[in-house]
Tab-separated table of C-alpha atoms in Angstrom:
chain	number	residue	atom	x	y	z
Q	1	UNK	CA	-4.070	12.496	16.161
Q	2	UNK	CA	-6.129	10.035	16.876
Q	3	UNK	CA	-6.689	6.519	15.516
Q	4	UNK	CA	-9.135	5.954	13.650
Q	5	UNK	CA	-12.574	3.448	13.722
Q	6	UNK	CA	-12.564	1.039	11.860
Q	7	UNK	CA	-15.421	0.677	8.707
Q	8	UNK	CA	-16.430	-2.005	7.195
Q	9	UNK	CA	-18.103	-1.287	3.418
Q	10	UNK	CA	-18.426	-3.966	0.724
Q	11	UNK	CA	-18.275	-3.524	-2.421
Q	12	UNK	CA	-21.263	-3.692	-5.087
Q	13	UNK	CA	-18.519	-3.673	-8.001
Q	14	UNK	CA	-18.912	-7.109	-10.686
Q	15	UNK	CA	-14.499	-8.615	-10.813
Q	16	UNK	CA	-16.414	-10.254	-13.853
Q	17	UNK	CA	-16.457	-6.267	-14.870
Q	18	UNK	CA	-12.686	-5.363	-14.122
Q	19	UNK	CA	-10.895	-4.141	-16.893
Q	20	UNK	CA	-7.582	-5.573	-14.818
Q	21	UNK	CA	-7.715	-8.740	-13.603
Q	22	UNK	CA	-4.629	-10.136	-12.258
Q	23	UNK	CA	-3.299	-12.572	-9.356
Q	24	UNK	CA	0.666	-10.355	-8.199
Q	25	UNK	CA	3.250	-12.663	-6.754
Q	26	UNK	CA	4.451	-13.098	-3.643
Q	27	UNK	CA	7.920	-11.100	-2.953
Q	28	UNK	CA	6.790	-8.969	-5.924
Q	29	UNK	CA	7.009	-5.622	-7.441
Q	30	UNK	CA	4.658	-3.561	-9.672
Q	31	UNK	CA	3.848	0.049	-10.918
Q	32	UNK	CA	0.700	0.742	-13.426
Q	33	UNK	CA	-1.542	3.241	-14.524
Q	34	UNK	CA	-5.186	3.926	-12.858
Q	35	UNK	CA	-6.885	7.011	-14.594
Q	36	UNK	CA	-8.683	9.074	-12.439
Q	37	UNK	CA	-12.461	7.463	-11.967
Q	38	UNK	CA	-11.037	4.382	-11.362
Q	39	UNK	CA	-11.619	1.767	-8.901
Q	40	UNK	CA	-8.637	-0.187	-8.078
Q	41	UNK	CA	-9.474	-3.401	-4.770
Q	42	UNK	CA	-6.233	-5.351	-4.126
Q	43	UNK	CA	-7.790	-8.353	-1.988
Q	44	UNK	CA	-5.270	-10.485	0.694
Q	45	UNK	CA	-6.142	-13.240	-1.686
Q	46	UNK	CA	-4.416	-16.176	1.411
Q	47	UNK	CA	-4.740	-12.915	5.193
Q	48	UNK	CA	-2.100	-11.072	6.770
Q	49	UNK	CA	-0.063	-9.951	3.523
Q	50	UNK	CA	0.992	-6.905	3.570
Q	51	UNK	CA	1.194	-4.469	0.402
Q	52	UNK	CA	2.905	-1.739	-0.011
Q	53	UNK	CA	1.695	0.957	-1.952
Q	54	UNK	CA	3.359	4.703	-3.000
Q	55	UNK	CA	0.611	7.360	-5.230
Q	56	UNK	CA	2.300	9.630	-7.748
Q	57	UNK	CA	0.369	11.864	-10.077
Q	58	UNK	CA	1.142	11.027	-13.765
Q	59	UNK	CA	0.422	15.215	-14.400
Q	60	UNK	CA	3.225	15.571	-12.748
Q	61	UNK	CA	5.186	13.359	-10.794
Q	62	UNK	CA	6.687	16.089	-7.693
Q	63	UNK	CA	3.575	15.585	-6.615
Q	64	UNK	CA	2.391	12.528	-4.671
Q	65	UNK	CA	0.957	10.016	-1.379
Q	66	UNK	CA	1.520	12.408	1.774
Q	67	UNK	CA	1.055	10.985	4.546
Q	68	UNK	CA	1.196	13.403	7.110
Q	69	UNK	CA	-0.960	15.836	4.468
Q	70	UNK	CA	-3.055	12.687	4.502
Q	71	UNK	CA	-3.022	11.831	8.682
Q	72	UNK	CA	-4.051	15.636	9.869
Q	73	UNK	CA	-6.557	15.299	6.585
Q	74	UNK	CA	-8.539	12.849	8.802
Q	75	UNK	CA	-7.561	13.087	11.707
Q	76	UNK	CA	-6.517	10.180	12.487
Q	77	UNK	CA	-3.404	7.853	12.064
Q	78	UNK	CA	-4.795	4.606	10.184
Q	79	UNK	CA	-6.487	4.327	6.835
Q	80	UNK	CA	-9.781	2.272	6.331
Q	81	UNK	CA	-13.600	3.568	4.212
Q	82	UNK	CA	-14.554	7.437	3.745
Q	83	UNK	CA	-10.263	8.121	3.974
Q	84	UNK	CA	-9.695	9.964	1.118
Q	85	UNK	CA	-5.625	9.683	0.131
Q	86	UNK	CA	-4.035	13.752	-0.041
Q	87	UNK	CA	-0.937	14.465	-1.953
Q	88	UNK	CA	1.942	16.450	-0.077
Q	89	UNK	CA	-0.062	19.477	-2.894
Q	90	UNK	CA	-2.773	18.599	-0.496
Q	91	UNK	CA	-4.736	17.812	-3.146
Q	92	UNK	CA	-7.231	14.084	-2.838
Q	93	UNK	CA	-5.062	11.845	-4.622
Q	94	UNK	CA	-7.097	8.715	-4.138
Q	95	UNK	CA	-10.709	7.648	-1.691
Q	96	UNK	CA	-11.674	4.466	-0.132
Q	97	UNK	CA	-14.440	3.701	-1.497
Q	98	UNK	CA	-14.470	-0.395	-0.055
Q	99	UNK	CA	-12.541	-2.086	2.706
Q	100	UNK	CA	-13.842	-4.929	4.274
Q	101	UNK	CA	-10.247	-5.517	5.659
Q	102	UNK	CA	-11.238	-1.889	7.784
Q	103	UNK	CA	-7.303	-0.980	9.062
Q	104	UNK	CA	-4.564	0.058	6.966
Q	105	UNK	CA	-0.959	1.177	7.984
Q	106	UNK	CA	-0.063	4.224	7.147
Q	107	UNK	CA	3.144	4.593	9.627
Q	108	UNK	CA	5.503	1.337	9.927
Q	109	UNK	CA	7.484	2.019	6.151
Q	110	UNK	CA	8.654	0.188	3.528
Q	111	UNK	CA	11.128	-2.405	4.960
Q	112	UNK	CA	14.769	-1.816	3.331
Q	113	UNK	CA	18.305	-3.143	4.384
Q	114	UNK	CA	18.404	-1.195	6.788
Q	115	UNK	CA	15.427	-1.924	8.948
Q	116	UNK	CA	16.292	-5.360	8.310
Q	117	UNK	CA	19.005	-4.922	10.306
Q	118	UNK	CA	18.205	-2.956	12.985
Q	119	UNK	CA	14.567	-4.445	13.673
Q	120	UNK	CA	16.683	-8.102	12.916
Q	121	UNK	CA	20.110	-9.072	12.567
Q	122	UNK	CA	23.274	-8.142	11.025
Q	123	UNK	CA	22.460	-11.070	8.632
Q	124	UNK	CA	19.475	-9.991	7.601
Q	125	UNK	CA	20.177	-7.068	5.373
Q	126	UNK	CA	20.869	-7.894	2.020
Q	127	UNK	CA	17.719	-10.107	2.685
Q	128	UNK	CA	14.690	-8.449	-0.337
Q	129	UNK	CA	13.504	-6.043	0.899
Q	130	UNK	CA	10.177	-3.098	-0.173
Q	131	UNK	CA	12.059	-0.574	-0.906
Q	132	UNK	CA	14.515	-2.913	-3.228
Q	133	UNK	CA	11.122	-4.279	-4.730
Q	134	UNK	CA	10.426	-0.240	-5.557
Q	135	UNK	CA	13.801	0.699	-7.515
Q	136	UNK	CA	13.657	-2.678	-9.286
Q	137	UNK	CA	9.937	-1.714	-10.388
Q	138	UNK	CA	11.517	2.277	-11.139
Q	139	UNK	CA	13.778	1.576	-12.609
Q	140	UNK	CA	12.265	-0.826	-15.605
Q	141	UNK	CA	9.521	1.331	-15.626
Q	142	UNK	CA	12.348	4.398	-16.728
Q	143	UNK	CA	9.566	7.015	-16.288
Q	144	UNK	CA	11.560	9.989	-14.731
Q	145	UNK	CA	10.948	8.153	-10.618
Q	146	UNK	CA	14.358	7.556	-8.603
Q	147	UNK	CA	14.937	6.641	-5.487
Q	148	UNK	CA	15.187	10.359	-4.426
Q	149	UNK	CA	11.802	10.034	-4.818
Q	150	UNK	CA	11.129	7.128	-2.459
Q	151	UNK	CA	8.793	8.165	0.495
Q	152	UNK	CA	6.783	7.225	2.670
Q	153	UNK	CA	4.513	3.898	1.740
Q	154	UNK	CA	0.516	2.576	2.402
Q	155	UNK	CA	0.870	-0.973	4.129
Q	156	UNK	CA	-2.211	-2.546	3.005
Q	157	UNK	CA	-3.668	-4.899	5.466
Q	158	UNK	CA	-0.295	-4.206	7.448
Q	159	UNK	CA	-1.677	-3.439	12.035
Q	160	UNK	CA	0.547	-1.177	13.481
Q	161	UNK	CA	-0.377	-0.034	16.058
Q	162	UNK	CA	0.817	2.883	18.875
Q	163	UNK	CA	1.411	2.806	21.795
Q	164	UNK	CA	0.875	4.984	25.144
Q	165	UNK	CA	4.797	6.284	24.633
Q	166	UNK	CA	4.722	6.474	21.089
Q	167	UNK	CA	6.303	3.595	19.738
Q	168	UNK	CA	5.412	2.021	16.814
Q	169	UNK	CA	3.743	-2.154	16.536
Q	170	UNK	CA	4.147	-4.322	14.468
Q	171	UNK	CA	1.148	-7.279	15.614
Q	172	UNK	CA	-0.975	-9.682	13.971
Q	173	UNK	CA	-2.754	-7.970	11.104
Q	174	UNK	CA	-6.780	-7.480	11.146
Q	175	UNK	CA	-6.496	-9.086	7.971
Q	176	UNK	CA	-7.489	-12.529	6.572
Q	177	UNK	CA	-9.072	-14.459	2.833
Q	178	UNK	CA	-10.533	-12.116	0.690
Q	179	UNK	CA	-10.286	-8.979	2.394
Q	180	UNK	CA	-10.086	-6.200	0.106
Q	181	UNK	CA	-10.040	-2.095	0.160
Q	182	UNK	CA	-11.046	-0.469	-2.737
Q	183	UNK	CA	-9.986	3.151	-4.236
Q	184	UNK	CA	-11.144	5.398	-6.515
Q	185	UNK	CA	-8.647	7.817	-8.243
Q	186	UNK	CA	-9.279	11.478	-7.861
Q	187	UNK	CA	-6.483	11.727	-10.394
Q	188	UNK	CA	-4.947	10.476	-12.991
Q	189	UNK	CA	-1.764	8.351	-10.962
Q	190	UNK	CA	1.304	6.020	-11.070
Q	191	UNK	CA	0.904	3.212	-8.479
Q	192	UNK	CA	3.915	1.205	-7.158
Q	193	UNK	CA	3.055	-1.899	-5.223
Q	194	UNK	CA	5.160	-4.555	-3.390
Q	195	UNK	CA	3.532	-7.005	-2.560
Q	196	UNK	CA	6.071	-7.437	0.642
Q	197	UNK	CA	8.484	-9.938	0.829
Q	198	UNK	CA	9.786	-9.780	4.186
Q	199	UNK	CA	10.171	-13.579	6.084
Q	200	UNK	CA	11.240	-11.471	9.614
Q	201	UNK	CA	8.129	-10.115	10.580
Q	202	UNK	CA	5.517	-12.612	12.290
Q	203	UNK	CA	2.158	-10.788	11.147
Q	204	UNK	CA	2.563	-12.936	7.849
Q	205	UNK	CA	3.647	-15.954	9.400
Q	206	UNK	CA	6.482	-16.204	7.548
Q	207	UNK	CA	4.991	-16.654	4.181
Q	208	UNK	CA	5.139	-13.876	2.068
Q	209	UNK	CA	1.753	-14.407	-0.045
Q	210	UNK	CA	0.267	-13.375	-4.127
Q	211	UNK	CA	-2.385	-10.395	-4.371
Q	212	UNK	CA	-5.407	-10.009	-6.852
Q	213	UNK	CA	-5.283	-7.071	-8.601
Q	214	UNK	CA	-8.987	-5.965	-9.648
Q	215	UNK	CA	-9.403	-2.414	-11.846
Q	216	UNK	CA	-12.753	-1.050	-13.156
Q	217	UNK	CA	-13.982	1.742	-15.806
Q	218	UNK	CA	-15.689	4.801	-14.148
Q	219	UNK	CA	-19.029	3.650	-14.184
């Protein structure tokens, strides 16, 4: 498995034509629908903010984003323009059609009480985390998804290189203010986002910031 080359691609879509355009607060979760053919844009408003995302098929909640199928399909470990996000059923879920950041992580996973303890300190265990965010959003939505349905996620805008020894490094991001990633839905999906609340990682300068979410109808 190799590193995927960075492929920068601007979008021609006009925010004024978006059917959804909302600012999402730092550290908070959200669950919402995107229909087949619609395009979702996630904007890193202030730079180096990780958006932890999992996708689920609305037709079958047991079908979800698969990191392993996605990496095998594209032959690389990072996501960028042209990457097809595959499901655990081997079907395309979304395609990255524009990307002004160029590199997104699909290995590092979501922060949790356990990882806060291992990476940082015992007293960090109960700090807010993306896993907690996911569980809160799913509980409030009550759509039939729960703890057992949490799977390895995408960290949009996060830079997690793999060393020659096979270790993961949580490096400074390669994103910046206003950078975005845009995905076309290849099926009806649920989008579960934790706008990462992590206060212990220098990649976001210890300061979680808002993101912008936009959705356009198919043209």
